[in-house]
Amino acid sequence: MTLPDIQNTKSDYKFSLNRVGIKDIIKKVRIVKDSEVTEFPAKFSAYVDLPKELKGIHMSRNPQTIQDVLNELTFKPSSHIEEFMRKMSTHLLSRHEYATIAEVECDGIVVIEVPNERTGKQQKAHPIKVKAISKKENDQVKTRVFLNISAFGINACPCAKDLMIDYANEIISERREKFDLNEKNIKNILDIMPIATHSQRCKGSLTIEIPDNLTIDLLKLINIIENSMSAKVQDVLKRVDEAKLVRLAHLNPKFVEDSCREMAIKVVEGFPNFPDDCEVTLEIEALESIHQHNAYAQKQATFKKLREEFKKS
C-alpha cells in the first residue's frame, strides 16, 4: 500500500516560508571533556525554509535528526557543544532536499564547578544557548555557529559613590575643628573608608560566533563576563566574606557602560586567533535597586571592528 505524500503536493499559496519546523523538544545533552562528563537537559528547536511550490515540510525529519546526532554522542562523545550543533544543522539540511537553510537551536543550563576560597569548590548554573545555521551557497553548505552564555555579578554605582564622598566630606569638614583635621587628613580618611553607594545584581551575556576550526571554553566566557563587573556574586557568604565582597565591589564601581566596554576589551585580548568576520554581541543589564527601571548596555560588532576600536583606545 502506497500512502500519499501530502507535503510534496503543490501549495495553494504563492508565498515561501522562512522557518518551518519543531520547537522546544527536550533532550539530554552529554559532553565529555578530559574524562569529565557533563550532562544537562536542553530544549531543541529545528527549522528549515520552505519554497512556495510545496505544501509543507517533512516534519518528522527534524526530531529524527536531533535524536540521531544525540544517539551518536553516546558512542562518539563530543567535547564541545558547538561541534555536535554544527553536525545537527548540516544533517538537517541534507535531509530536506528542497530547503536552502536549516537552523537548530539548543537552550539549556550548564552547571560548572568553580574555585571557592572557603569551600574549595562551588557549583554555578549558567544559561546557555547555541544556534547553528547551515545555508546552501553555490553547491556548497556553509554553517555558522553562535554560542550565548550568561553570568551574574554585582555593580556598584560610581555616580552615587561620588555624591556620598562629597556628602561625607561636607559632614567631616563641618567638624574639622572638633576633631583637629585639615583638608589633607580629611582626604586621606575618605580614601581608606568604605563609602556607601547603591549596588545591583547584573546579568551579563556574551554571544560569540565560533568558526569551524576552533572551539571555545565556557569557563573562559564566564570569567570574561564576571570579571567585567564590580564583583562576583556568591551562593554562600559568611559574615566576613560578605563584608569583603561588599568592600571589593565598592572599591571597583562601574556603570553598565563600563562593564560592557570591559567585556569588549577582554574578548579582543582573549581570542586573538578568531577571524575578523566572526560576530560578537555583549550585553549587560543591571537590575536596579533604587529605580523602577533597569539599566542596559549592548555592543554588537565583528572581531575586526572590535580590534580596530581597541587599537584606537
PDB file of C-alpha atoms in Angstrom:
ATOM      1  CA  MET A   1       0.000   0.000   0.000  1.00  0.00           C
ATOM      2  CA  THR A   2       1.399   3.399  -1.020  1.00  0.00           C
ATOM      3  CA  LEU A   3       0.497   6.280   1.267  1.00  0.00           C
ATOM      4  CA  PRO A   4       0.058   9.759  -0.216  1.00  0.00           C
ATOM      5  CA  ASP A   5       2.870  12.286   0.330  1.00  0.00           C
ATOM      6  CA  ILE A   6       0.782  15.361   1.115  1.00  0.00           C
ATOM      7  CA  GLN A   7       3.793  17.537   1.959  1.00  0.00           C
ATOM      8  CA  ASN A   8       5.139  17.165  -1.570  1.00  0.00           C
ATOM      9  CA  THR A   9       1.912  18.299  -3.200  1.00  0.00           C
ATOM     10  CA  LYS A  10       1.567  21.745  -4.742  1.00  0.00           C
ATOM     11  CA  SER A  11       0.896  24.625  -2.381  1.00  0.00           C
ATOM     12  CA  ASP A  12      -2.367  26.548  -2.599  1.00  0.00           C
ATOM     13  CA  TYR A  13      -0.462  29.729  -1.767  1.00  0.00           C
ATOM     14  CA  LYS A  14       2.244  31.738  -3.534  1.00  0.00           C
ATOM     15  CA  PHE A  15       4.387  32.511  -0.501  1.00  0.00           C
ATOM     16  CA  SER A  16       7.604  30.875   0.629  1.00  0.00           C
ATOM     17  CA  LEU A  17       8.229  30.478   4.380  1.00  0.00           C
ATOM     18  CA  ASN A  18      11.431  31.362   6.212  1.00  0.00           C
ATOM     19  CA  ARG A  19      11.203  28.867   9.068  1.00  0.00           C
ATOM     20  CA  VAL A  20       9.108  25.740   9.426  1.00  0.00           C
ATOM     21  CA  GLY A  21       9.842  23.011  11.935  1.00  0.00           C
ATOM     22  CA  ILE A  22       9.610  21.894  15.542  1.00  0.00           C
ATOM     23  CA  LYS A  23      10.037  23.896  18.730  1.00  0.00           C
ATOM     24  CA  ASP A  24      11.109  23.084  22.301  1.00  0.00           C
ATOM     25  CA  ILE A  25      11.659  19.325  22.211  1.00  0.00           C
ATOM     26  CA  ILE A  26      13.532  18.371  25.412  1.00  0.00           C
ATOM     27  CA  LYS A  27      16.559  16.074  25.177  1.00  0.00           C
ATOM     28  CA  LYS A  28      19.585  15.235  27.325  1.00  0.00           C
ATOM     29  CA  VAL A  29      22.942  16.599  26.194  1.00  0.00           C
ATOM     30  CA  ARG A  30      26.141  14.732  27.076  1.00  0.00           C
ATOM     31  CA  ILE A  31      29.563  16.369  26.776  1.00  0.00           C
ATOM     32  CA  VAL A  32      32.824  14.574  27.618  1.00  0.00           C
ATOM     33  CA  LYS A  33      35.976  16.648  28.072  1.00  0.00           C
ATOM     34  CA  ASP A  34      39.199  15.412  29.691  1.00  0.00           C
ATOM     35  CA  SER A  35      37.338  12.368  31.086  1.00  0.00           C
ATOM     36  CA  GLU A  36      34.839  14.696  32.795  1.00  0.00           C
ATOM     37  CA  VAL A  37      31.216  14.116  31.811  1.00  0.00           C
ATOM     38  CA  THR A  38      28.713  16.988  31.745  1.00  0.00           C
ATOM     39  CA  GLU A  39      25.036  16.186  31.238  1.00  0.00           C
ATOM     40  CA  PHE A  40      22.113  18.580  31.189  1.00  0.00           C
ATOM     41  CA  PRO A  41      18.578  18.711  29.763  1.00  0.00           C
ATOM     42  CA  ALA A  42      18.038  21.178  26.934  1.00  0.00           C
ATOM     43  CA  LYS A  43      15.275  22.380  24.658  1.00  0.00           C
ATOM     44  CA  PHE A  44      15.928  21.889  20.959  1.00  0.00           C
ATOM     45  CA  SER A  45      14.228  23.612  18.043  1.00  0.00           C
ATOM     46  CA  ALA A  46      14.854  22.807  14.379  1.00  0.00           C
ATOM     47  CA  TYR A  47      13.701  24.656  11.265  1.00  0.00           C
ATOM     48  CA  VAL A  48      14.152  24.736   7.501  1.00  0.00           C
ATOM     49  CA  ASP A  49      12.859  27.150   4.889  1.00  0.00           C
ATOM     50  CA  LEU A  50      10.030  26.078   2.562  1.00  0.00           C
ATOM     51  CA  PRO A  51       9.743  27.050  -1.118  1.00  0.00           C
ATOM     52  CA  LYS A  52       6.439  28.474  -2.293  1.00  0.00           C
ATOM     53  CA  GLU A  53       5.751  25.480  -4.557  1.00  0.00           C
ATOM     54  CA  LEU A  54       5.455  22.927  -1.733  1.00  0.00           C
ATOM     55  CA  LYS A  55       2.589  22.489   0.712  1.00  0.00           C
ATOM     56  CA  GLY A  56       4.706  21.521   3.719  1.00  0.00           C
ATOM     57  CA  ILE A  57       7.977  20.131   5.060  1.00  0.00           C
ATOM     58  CA  HIS A  58       8.563  16.556   6.175  1.00  0.00           C
ATOM     59  CA  MET A  59       8.264  17.458   9.859  1.00  0.00           C
ATOM     60  CA  SER A  60       9.356  14.102  11.311  1.00  0.00           C
ATOM     61  CA  ARG A  61      12.828  14.519   9.828  1.00  0.00           C
ATOM     62  CA  ASN A  62      13.579  17.334  12.275  1.00  0.00           C
ATOM     63  CA  PRO A  63      13.227  15.475  15.605  1.00  0.00           C
ATOM     64  CA  GLN A  64      14.765  12.406  13.980  1.00  0.00           C
ATOM     65  CA  THR A  65      17.882  14.392  13.047  1.00  0.00           C
ATOM     66  CA  ILE A  66      18.222  15.707  16.614  1.00  0.00           C
ATOM     67  CA  GLN A  67      17.835  12.227  18.086  1.00  0.00           C
ATOM     68  CA  ASP A  68      20.267  10.644  15.604  1.00  0.00           C
ATOM     69  CA  VAL A  69      23.058  13.094  16.437  1.00  0.00           C
ATOM     70  CA  LEU A  70      22.450  12.788  20.198  1.00  0.00           C
ATOM     71  CA  ASN A  71      22.480   8.984  19.893  1.00  0.00           C
ATOM     72  CA  GLU A  72      25.774   9.220  18.042  1.00  0.00           C
ATOM     73  CA  LEU A  73      27.255  11.120  21.003  1.00  0.00           C
ATOM     74  CA  THR A  74      26.700   8.036  23.152  1.00  0.00           C
ATOM     75  CA  PHE A  75      29.281   6.151  21.081  1.00  0.00           C
ATOM     76  CA  LYS A  76      31.416   9.083  19.893  1.00  0.00           C
ATOM     77  CA  PRO A  77      31.294  11.707  22.677  1.00  0.00           C
ATOM     78  CA  SER A  78      31.819  15.350  21.783  1.00  0.00           C
ATOM     79  CA  SER A  79      33.942  17.640  23.951  1.00  0.00           C
ATOM     80  CA  HIS A  80      32.252  20.849  22.805  1.00  0.00           C
ATOM     81  CA  ILE A  81      28.584  21.622  22.288  1.00  0.00           C
ATOM     82  CA  GLU A  82      29.263  23.666  19.151  1.00  0.00           C
ATOM     83  CA  GLU A  83      30.675  20.568  17.424  1.00  0.00           C
ATOM     84  CA  PHE A  84      27.507  18.480  17.544  1.00  0.00           C
ATOM     85  CA  MET A  85      25.279  21.507  16.880  1.00  0.00           C
ATOM     86  CA  ARG A  86      27.184  22.099  13.651  1.00  0.00           C
ATOM     87  CA  LYS A  87      26.667  18.457  12.733  1.00  0.00           C
ATOM     88  CA  MET A  88      22.962  18.633  13.601  1.00  0.00           C
ATOM     89  CA  SER A  89      22.404  21.618  11.349  1.00  0.00           C
ATOM     90  CA  THR A  90      24.213  20.191   8.321  1.00  0.00           C
ATOM     91  CA  HIS A  91      22.454  16.822   8.703  1.00  0.00           C
ATOM     92  CA  LEU A  92      19.087  18.561   8.908  1.00  0.00           C
ATOM     93  CA  LEU A  93      19.709  20.476   5.693  1.00  0.00           C
ATOM     94  CA  SER A  94      20.784  17.315   3.861  1.00  0.00           C
ATOM     95  CA  ARG A  95      17.517  15.586   4.830  1.00  0.00           C
ATOM     96  CA  HIS A  96      15.358  18.355   3.365  1.00  0.00           C
ATOM     97  CA  GLU A  97      16.383  18.375  -0.289  1.00  0.00           C
ATOM     98  CA  TYR A  98      14.007  21.263  -1.091  1.00  0.00           C
ATOM     99  CA  ALA A  99      15.425  23.569   1.621  1.00  0.00           C
ATOM    100  CA  THR A 100      18.262  26.085   1.301  1.00  0.00           C
ATOM    101  CA  ILE A 101      18.604  26.963   5.005  1.00  0.00           C
ATOM    102  CA  ALA A 102      18.474  24.860   8.177  1.00  0.00           C
ATOM    103  CA  GLU A 103      18.603  26.135  11.763  1.00  0.00           C
ATOM    104  CA  VAL A 104      18.991  24.234  15.018  1.00  0.00           C
ATOM    105  CA  GLU A 105      18.744  25.879  18.439  1.00  0.00           C
ATOM    106  CA  CYS A 106      19.712  24.462  21.835  1.00  0.00           C
ATOM    107  CA  ASP A 107      18.640  26.164  25.059  1.00  0.00           C
ATOM    108  CA  GLY A 108      19.712  24.783  28.446  1.00  0.00           C
ATOM    109  CA  ILE A 109      21.506  25.380  31.737  1.00  0.00           C
ATOM    110  CA  VAL A 110      25.033  24.126  32.399  1.00  0.00           C
ATOM    111  CA  VAL A 111      26.317  23.646  35.943  1.00  0.00           C
ATOM    112  CA  ILE A 112      30.035  24.327  36.250  1.00  0.00           C
ATOM    113  CA  GLU A 113      32.339  23.779  39.227  1.00  0.00           C
ATOM    114  CA  VAL A 114      34.466  26.819  40.048  1.00  0.00           C
ATOM    115  CA  PRO A 115      37.028  27.502  42.820  1.00  0.00           C
ATOM    116  CA  ASN A 116      35.800  28.946  46.131  1.00  0.00           C
ATOM    117  CA  GLU A 117      38.056  30.401  48.833  1.00  0.00           C
ATOM    118  CA  ARG A 118      36.116  28.903  51.738  1.00  0.00           C
ATOM    119  CA  THR A 119      34.683  25.618  50.400  1.00  0.00           C
ATOM    120  CA  GLY A 120      37.307  24.778  47.783  1.00  0.00           C
ATOM    121  CA  LYS A 121      34.721  24.353  45.027  1.00  0.00           C
ATOM    122  CA  GLN A 122      31.220  25.526  44.341  1.00  0.00           C
ATOM    123  CA  GLN A 123      28.690  24.916  41.592  1.00  0.00           C
ATOM    124  CA  LYS A 124      27.317  27.724  39.450  1.00  0.00           C
ATOM    125  CA  ALA A 125      24.460  27.420  36.969  1.00  0.00           C
ATOM    126  CA  HIS A 126      24.636  29.356  33.711  1.00  0.00           C
ATOM    127  CA  PRO A 127      22.004  29.655  30.960  1.00  0.00           C
ATOM    128  CA  ILE A 128      23.423  28.654  27.579  1.00  0.00           C
ATOM    129  CA  LYS A 129      22.021  28.999  24.074  1.00  0.00           C
ATOM    130  CA  VAL A 130      23.595  27.666  20.893  1.00  0.00           C
ATOM    131  CA  LYS A 131      22.359  28.272  17.369  1.00  0.00           C
ATOM    132  CA  ALA A 132      23.699  26.615  14.213  1.00  0.00           C
ATOM    133  CA  ILE A 133      22.661  27.872  10.764  1.00  0.00           C
ATOM    134  CA  SER A 134      23.512  25.916   7.605  1.00  0.00           C
ATOM    135  CA  LYS A 135      23.000  27.534   4.216  1.00  0.00           C
ATOM    136  CA  LYS A 136      23.435  26.288   0.648  1.00  0.00           C
ATOM    137  CA  GLU A 137      25.641  28.632  -1.357  1.00  0.00           C
ATOM    138  CA  ASN A 138      26.873  27.768  -4.868  1.00  0.00           C
ATOM    139  CA  ASP A 139      26.548  23.993  -4.392  1.00  0.00           C
ATOM    140  CA  GLN A 140      28.311  24.226  -1.034  1.00  0.00           C
ATOM    141  CA  VAL A 141      26.985  24.250   2.517  1.00  0.00           C
ATOM    142  CA  LYS A 142      28.260  26.910   4.902  1.00  0.00           C
ATOM    143  CA  THR A 143      27.470  26.621   8.594  1.00  0.00           C
ATOM    144  CA  ARG A 144      27.704  29.328  11.231  1.00  0.00           C
ATOM    145  CA  VAL A 145      27.503  28.593  14.966  1.00  0.00           C
ATOM    146  CA  PHE A 146      26.679  31.159  17.654  1.00  0.00           C
ATOM    147  CA  LEU A 147      27.080  30.436  21.365  1.00  0.00           C
ATOM    148  CA  ASN A 148      25.481  32.581  24.074  1.00  0.00           C
ATOM    149  CA  ILE A 149      26.165  32.247  27.786  1.00  0.00           C
ATOM    150  CA  SER A 150      25.096  34.395  30.738  1.00  0.00           C
ATOM    151  CA  ALA A 151      26.510  35.080  34.190  1.00  0.00           C
ATOM    152  CA  PHE A 152      25.626  37.321  37.127  1.00  0.00           C
ATOM    153  CA  GLY A 153      27.710  39.813  39.060  1.00  0.00           C
ATOM    154  CA  ILE A 154      27.465  42.965  41.177  1.00  0.00           C
ATOM    155  CA  ASN A 155      27.867  46.554  40.040  1.00  0.00           C
ATOM    156  CA  ALA A 156      28.302  49.413  42.493  1.00  0.00           C
ATOM    157  CA  CYS A 157      27.174  52.799  41.142  1.00  0.00           C
ATOM    158  CA  PRO A 158      30.067  55.282  40.587  1.00  0.00           C
ATOM    159  CA  CYS A 159      27.732  58.303  40.473  1.00  0.00           C
ATOM    160  CA  ALA A 160      26.113  57.673  43.854  1.00  0.00           C
ATOM    161  CA  LYS A 161      29.527  56.910  45.355  1.00  0.00           C
ATOM    162  CA  ASP A 162      30.908  60.310  44.288  1.00  0.00           C
ATOM    163  CA  LEU A 163      27.807  62.003  45.690  1.00  0.00           C
ATOM    164  CA  MET A 164      28.332  60.215  49.013  1.00  0.00           C
ATOM    165  CA  ILE A 165      32.028  61.200  49.052  1.00  0.00           C
ATOM    166  CA  ASP A 166      31.023  64.859  48.668  1.00  0.00           C
ATOM    167  CA  TYR A 167      28.406  64.438  51.380  1.00  0.00           C
ATOM    168  CA  ALA A 168      30.879  62.753  53.757  1.00  0.00           C
ATOM    169  CA  ASN A 169      33.465  65.441  53.023  1.00  0.00           C
ATOM    170  CA  GLU A 170      30.945  68.133  53.898  1.00  0.00           C
ATOM    171  CA  ILE A 171      29.968  66.461  57.180  1.00  0.00           C
ATOM    172  CA  ILE A 172      33.576  65.928  58.294  1.00  0.00           C
ATOM    173  CA  SER A 173      34.633  69.428  57.215  1.00  0.00           C
ATOM    174  CA  GLU A 174      31.943  70.937  59.421  1.00  0.00           C
ATOM    175  CA  ARG A 175      33.587  69.159  62.371  1.00  0.00           C
ATOM    176  CA  ARG A 176      37.240  69.660  61.448  1.00  0.00           C
ATOM    177  CA  GLU A 177      37.975  71.875  64.437  1.00  0.00           C
ATOM    178  CA  LYS A 178      36.372  69.407  66.855  1.00  0.00           C
ATOM    179  CA  PHE A 179      38.499  66.534  65.519  1.00  0.00           C
ATOM    180  CA  ASP A 180      41.531  68.701  64.691  1.00  0.00           C
ATOM    181  CA  LEU A 181      41.542  67.749  60.988  1.00  0.00           C
ATOM    182  CA  ASN A 182      42.906  69.588  57.979  1.00  0.00           C
ATOM    183  CA  GLU A 183      41.890  69.089  54.332  1.00  0.00           C
ATOM    184  CA  LYS A 184      44.674  66.584  53.689  1.00  0.00           C
ATOM    185  CA  ASN A 185      43.666  64.446  56.661  1.00  0.00           C
ATOM    186  CA  ILE A 186      40.027  64.513  55.567  1.00  0.00           C
ATOM    187  CA  LYS A 187      41.008  63.367  52.073  1.00  0.00           C
ATOM    188  CA  ASN A 188      43.146  60.549  53.491  1.00  0.00           C
ATOM    189  CA  ILE A 189      40.249  59.377  55.655  1.00  0.00           C
ATOM    190  CA  LEU A 190      37.856  59.367  52.704  1.00  0.00           C
ATOM    191  CA  ASP A 191      40.388  57.431  50.598  1.00  0.00           C
ATOM    192  CA  ILE A 192      40.534  54.498  53.027  1.00  0.00           C
ATOM    193  CA  MET A 193      36.987  54.464  54.393  1.00  0.00           C
ATOM    194  CA  PRO A 194      34.296  52.369  52.628  1.00  0.00           C
ATOM    195  CA  ILE A 195      31.907  54.858  51.015  1.00  0.00           C
ATOM    196  CA  ALA A 196      28.243  53.983  50.557  1.00  0.00           C
ATOM    197  CA  THR A 197      26.593  53.696  47.153  1.00  0.00           C
ATOM    198  CA  HIS A 198      23.732  51.682  45.755  1.00  0.00           C
ATOM    199  CA  SER A 199      24.578  48.354  44.144  1.00  0.00           C
ATOM    200  CA  GLN A 200      22.656  45.935  41.980  1.00  0.00           C
ATOM    201  CA  ARG A 201      22.851  42.418  40.664  1.00  0.00           C
ATOM    202  CA  CYS A 202      23.761  42.467  36.980  1.00  0.00           C
ATOM    203  CA  LYS A 203      23.238  39.929  34.235  1.00  0.00           C
ATOM    204  CA  GLY A 204      25.938  39.790  31.595  1.00  0.00           C
ATOM    205  CA  SER A 205      25.535  37.911  28.321  1.00  0.00           C
ATOM    206  CA  LEU A 206      28.121  37.114  25.681  1.00  0.00           C
ATOM    207  CA  THR A 207      27.240  35.786  22.226  1.00  0.00           C
ATOM    208  CA  ILE A 208      30.154  34.739  20.063  1.00  0.00           C
ATOM    209  CA  GLU A 209      30.365  33.197  16.603  1.00  0.00           C
ATOM    210  CA  ILE A 210      32.621  30.143  16.610  1.00  0.00           C
ATOM    211  CA  PRO A 211      34.477  29.242  13.388  1.00  0.00           C
ATOM    212  CA  ASP A 212      34.503  25.592  12.335  1.00  0.00           C
ATOM    213  CA  ASN A 213      38.225  25.107  13.026  1.00  0.00           C
ATOM    214  CA  LEU A 214      38.107  26.420  16.601  1.00  0.00           C
ATOM    215  CA  THR A 215      36.411  25.535  19.887  1.00  0.00           C
ATOM    216  CA  ILE A 216      35.674  27.593  22.955  1.00  0.00           C
ATOM    217  CA  ASP A 217      35.963  27.149  26.725  1.00  0.00           C
ATOM    218  CA  LEU A 218      32.713  28.032  28.507  1.00  0.00           C
ATOM    219  CA  LEU A 219      34.551  28.899  31.728  1.00  0.00           C
ATOM    220  CA  LYS A 220      36.645  31.431  29.830  1.00  0.00           C
ATOM    221  CA  LEU A 221      33.489  33.195  28.618  1.00  0.00           C
ATOM    222  CA  ILE A 222      32.020  33.151  32.131  1.00  0.00           C
ATOM    223  CA  ASN A 223      35.194  34.694  33.572  1.00  0.00           C
ATOM    224  CA  ILE A 224      35.109  37.458  30.956  1.00  0.00           C
ATOM    225  CA  ILE A 225      31.560  38.365  31.966  1.00  0.00           C
ATOM    226  CA  GLU A 226      32.081  38.147  35.742  1.00  0.00           C
ATOM    227  CA  ASN A 227      35.416  39.996  35.730  1.00  0.00           C
ATOM    228  CA  SER A 228      33.855  42.891  33.816  1.00  0.00           C
ATOM    229  CA  MET A 229      31.681  43.837  36.796  1.00  0.00           C
ATOM    230  CA  SER A 230      32.435  45.350  40.193  1.00  0.00           C
ATOM    231  CA  ALA A 231      32.485  41.925  41.905  1.00  0.00           C
ATOM    232  CA  LYS A 232      31.271  38.328  41.574  1.00  0.00           C
ATOM    233  CA  VAL A 233      28.107  37.062  43.249  1.00  0.00           C
ATOM    234  CA  GLN A 234      28.363  34.069  45.594  1.00  0.00           C
ATOM    235  CA  ASP A 235      25.841  31.461  46.740  1.00  0.00           C
ATOM    236  CA  VAL A 236      27.224  31.116  50.278  1.00  0.00           C
ATOM    237  CA  LEU A 237      28.690  34.022  52.254  1.00  0.00           C
ATOM    238  CA  LYS A 238      29.782  34.033  55.883  1.00  0.00           C
ATOM    239  CA  ARG A 239      29.796  37.426  57.601  1.00  0.00           C
ATOM    240  CA  VAL A 240      33.484  38.066  56.950  1.00  0.00           C
ATOM    241  CA  ASP A 241      33.059  37.021  53.295  1.00  0.00           C
ATOM    242  CA  GLU A 242      30.053  39.304  52.868  1.00  0.00           C
ATOM    243  CA  ALA A 243      31.958  42.284  54.262  1.00  0.00           C
ATOM    244  CA  LYS A 244      34.894  41.554  51.964  1.00  0.00           C
ATOM    245  CA  LEU A 245      32.662  41.182  48.887  1.00  0.00           C
ATOM    246  CA  VAL A 246      30.783  44.434  49.532  1.00  0.00           C
ATOM    247  CA  ARG A 247      34.048  46.308  50.114  1.00  0.00           C
ATOM    248  CA  LEU A 248      35.588  44.931  46.896  1.00  0.00           C
ATOM    249  CA  ALA A 249      32.515  45.914  44.884  1.00  0.00           C
ATOM    250  CA  HIS A 250      32.525  49.455  46.303  1.00  0.00           C
ATOM    251  CA  LEU A 251      36.237  49.858  45.551  1.00  0.00           C
ATOM    252  CA  ASN A 252      35.512  48.997  41.910  1.00  0.00           C
ATOM    253  CA  PRO A 253      32.334  50.927  40.955  1.00  0.00           C
ATOM    254  CA  LYS A 254      31.051  50.538  37.391  1.00  0.00           C
ATOM    255  CA  PHE A 255      28.222  51.695  35.171  1.00  0.00           C
ATOM    256  CA  VAL A 256      26.671  49.157  32.787  1.00  0.00           C
ATOM    257  CA  GLU A 257      28.527  51.099  30.074  1.00  0.00           C
ATOM    258  CA  ASP A 258      31.842  50.388  31.825  1.00  0.00           C
ATOM    259  CA  SER A 259      31.087  46.676  32.179  1.00  0.00           C
ATOM    260  CA  CYS A 260      30.092  46.317  28.532  1.00  0.00           C
ATOM    261  CA  ARG A 261      33.309  48.008  27.393  1.00  0.00           C
ATOM    262  CA  GLU A 262      35.370  45.887  29.795  1.00  0.00           C
ATOM    263  CA  MET A 263      33.844  42.795  28.193  1.00  0.00           C
ATOM    264  CA  ALA A 264      34.822  44.099  24.751  1.00  0.00           C
ATOM    265  CA  ILE A 265      38.447  44.563  25.851  1.00  0.00           C
ATOM    266  CA  LYS A 266      38.613  41.086  27.380  1.00  0.00           C
ATOM    267  CA  VAL A 267      37.098  39.461  24.270  1.00  0.00           C
ATOM    268  CA  VAL A 268      39.663  41.138  21.993  1.00  0.00           C
ATOM    269  CA  GLU A 269      42.530  40.105  24.283  1.00  0.00           C
ATOM    270  CA  GLY A 270      41.164  36.611  24.941  1.00  0.00           C
ATOM    271  CA  PHE A 271      40.528  35.481  21.358  1.00  0.00           C
ATOM    272  CA  PRO A 272      43.380  36.768  19.169  1.00  0.00           C
ATOM    273  CA  ASN A 273      43.047  33.831  16.745  1.00  0.00           C
ATOM    274  CA  PHE A 274      39.357  34.351  15.907  1.00  0.00           C
ATOM    275  CA  PRO A 275      38.742  35.519  12.305  1.00  0.00           C
ATOM    276  CA  ASP A 276      37.843  39.161  11.676  1.00  0.00           C
ATOM    277  CA  ASP A 277      34.410  38.335  10.249  1.00  0.00           C
ATOM    278  CA  CYS A 278      33.166  36.456  13.350  1.00  0.00           C
ATOM    279  CA  GLU A 279      30.409  38.346  15.146  1.00  0.00           C
ATOM    280  CA  VAL A 280      30.174  39.196  18.848  1.00  0.00           C
ATOM    281  CA  THR A 281      27.328  40.597  20.957  1.00  0.00           C
ATOM    282  CA  LEU A 282      27.966  41.844  24.503  1.00  0.00           C
ATOM    283  CA  GLU A 283      25.123  42.746  26.872  1.00  0.00           C
ATOM    284  CA  ILE A 284      24.820  43.949  30.456  1.00  0.00           C
ATOM    285  CA  GLU A 285      21.560  44.513  32.326  1.00  0.00           C
ATOM    286  CA  ALA A 286      21.567  45.970  35.842  1.00  0.00           C
ATOM    287  CA  LEU A 287      18.566  45.031  37.986  1.00  0.00           C
ATOM    288  CA  GLU A 288      18.347  48.468  39.550  1.00  0.00           C
ATOM    289  CA  SER A 289      17.849  48.754  43.312  1.00  0.00           C
ATOM    290  CA  ILE A 290      16.687  52.398  43.583  1.00  0.00           C
ATOM    291  CA  HIS A 291      14.895  52.836  40.252  1.00  0.00           C
ATOM    292  CA  GLN A 292      11.754  51.322  38.765  1.00  0.00           C
ATOM    293  CA  HIS A 293      13.665  50.654  35.554  1.00  0.00           C
ATOM    294  CA  ASN A 294      16.715  48.538  34.739  1.00  0.00           C
ATOM    295  CA  ALA A 295      19.898  49.850  33.106  1.00  0.00           C
ATOM    296  CA  TYR A 296      21.126  48.186  29.895  1.00  0.00           C
ATOM    297  CA  ALA A 297      24.118  48.375  27.551  1.00  0.00           C
ATOM    298  CA  GLN A 298      24.973  46.433  24.391  1.00  0.00           C
ATOM    299  CA  LYS A 299      27.853  46.183  21.936  1.00  0.00           C
ATOM    300  CA  GLN A 300      27.424  44.296  18.659  1.00  0.00           C
ATOM    301  CA  ALA A 301      30.293  44.062  16.200  1.00  0.00           C
ATOM    302  CA  THR A 302      32.626  41.830  14.230  1.00  0.00           C
ATOM    303  CA  PHE A 303      36.032  40.967  15.659  1.00  0.00           C
ATOM    304  CA  LYS A 304      37.539  43.271  13.028  1.00  0.00           C
ATOM    305  CA  LYS A 305      35.520  46.230  14.281  1.00  0.00           C
ATOM    306  CA  LEU A 306      36.331  45.438  17.928  1.00  0.00           C
ATOM    307  CA  ARG A 307      40.048  45.195  17.147  1.00  0.00           C
ATOM    308  CA  GLU A 308      40.022  48.481  15.243  1.00  0.00           C
ATOM    309  CA  GLU A 309      38.334  50.289  18.132  1.00  0.00           C
ATOM    310  CA  PHE A 310      40.654  48.611  20.650  1.00  0.00           C
ATOM    311  CA  LYS A 311      43.758  49.860  18.794  1.00  0.00           C
ATOM    312  CA  LYS A 312      42.441  53.427  18.841  1.00  0.00           C
ATOM    313  CA  SER A 313      41.679  53.374  22.570  1.00  0.00           C
TER     314      SER A 313
END
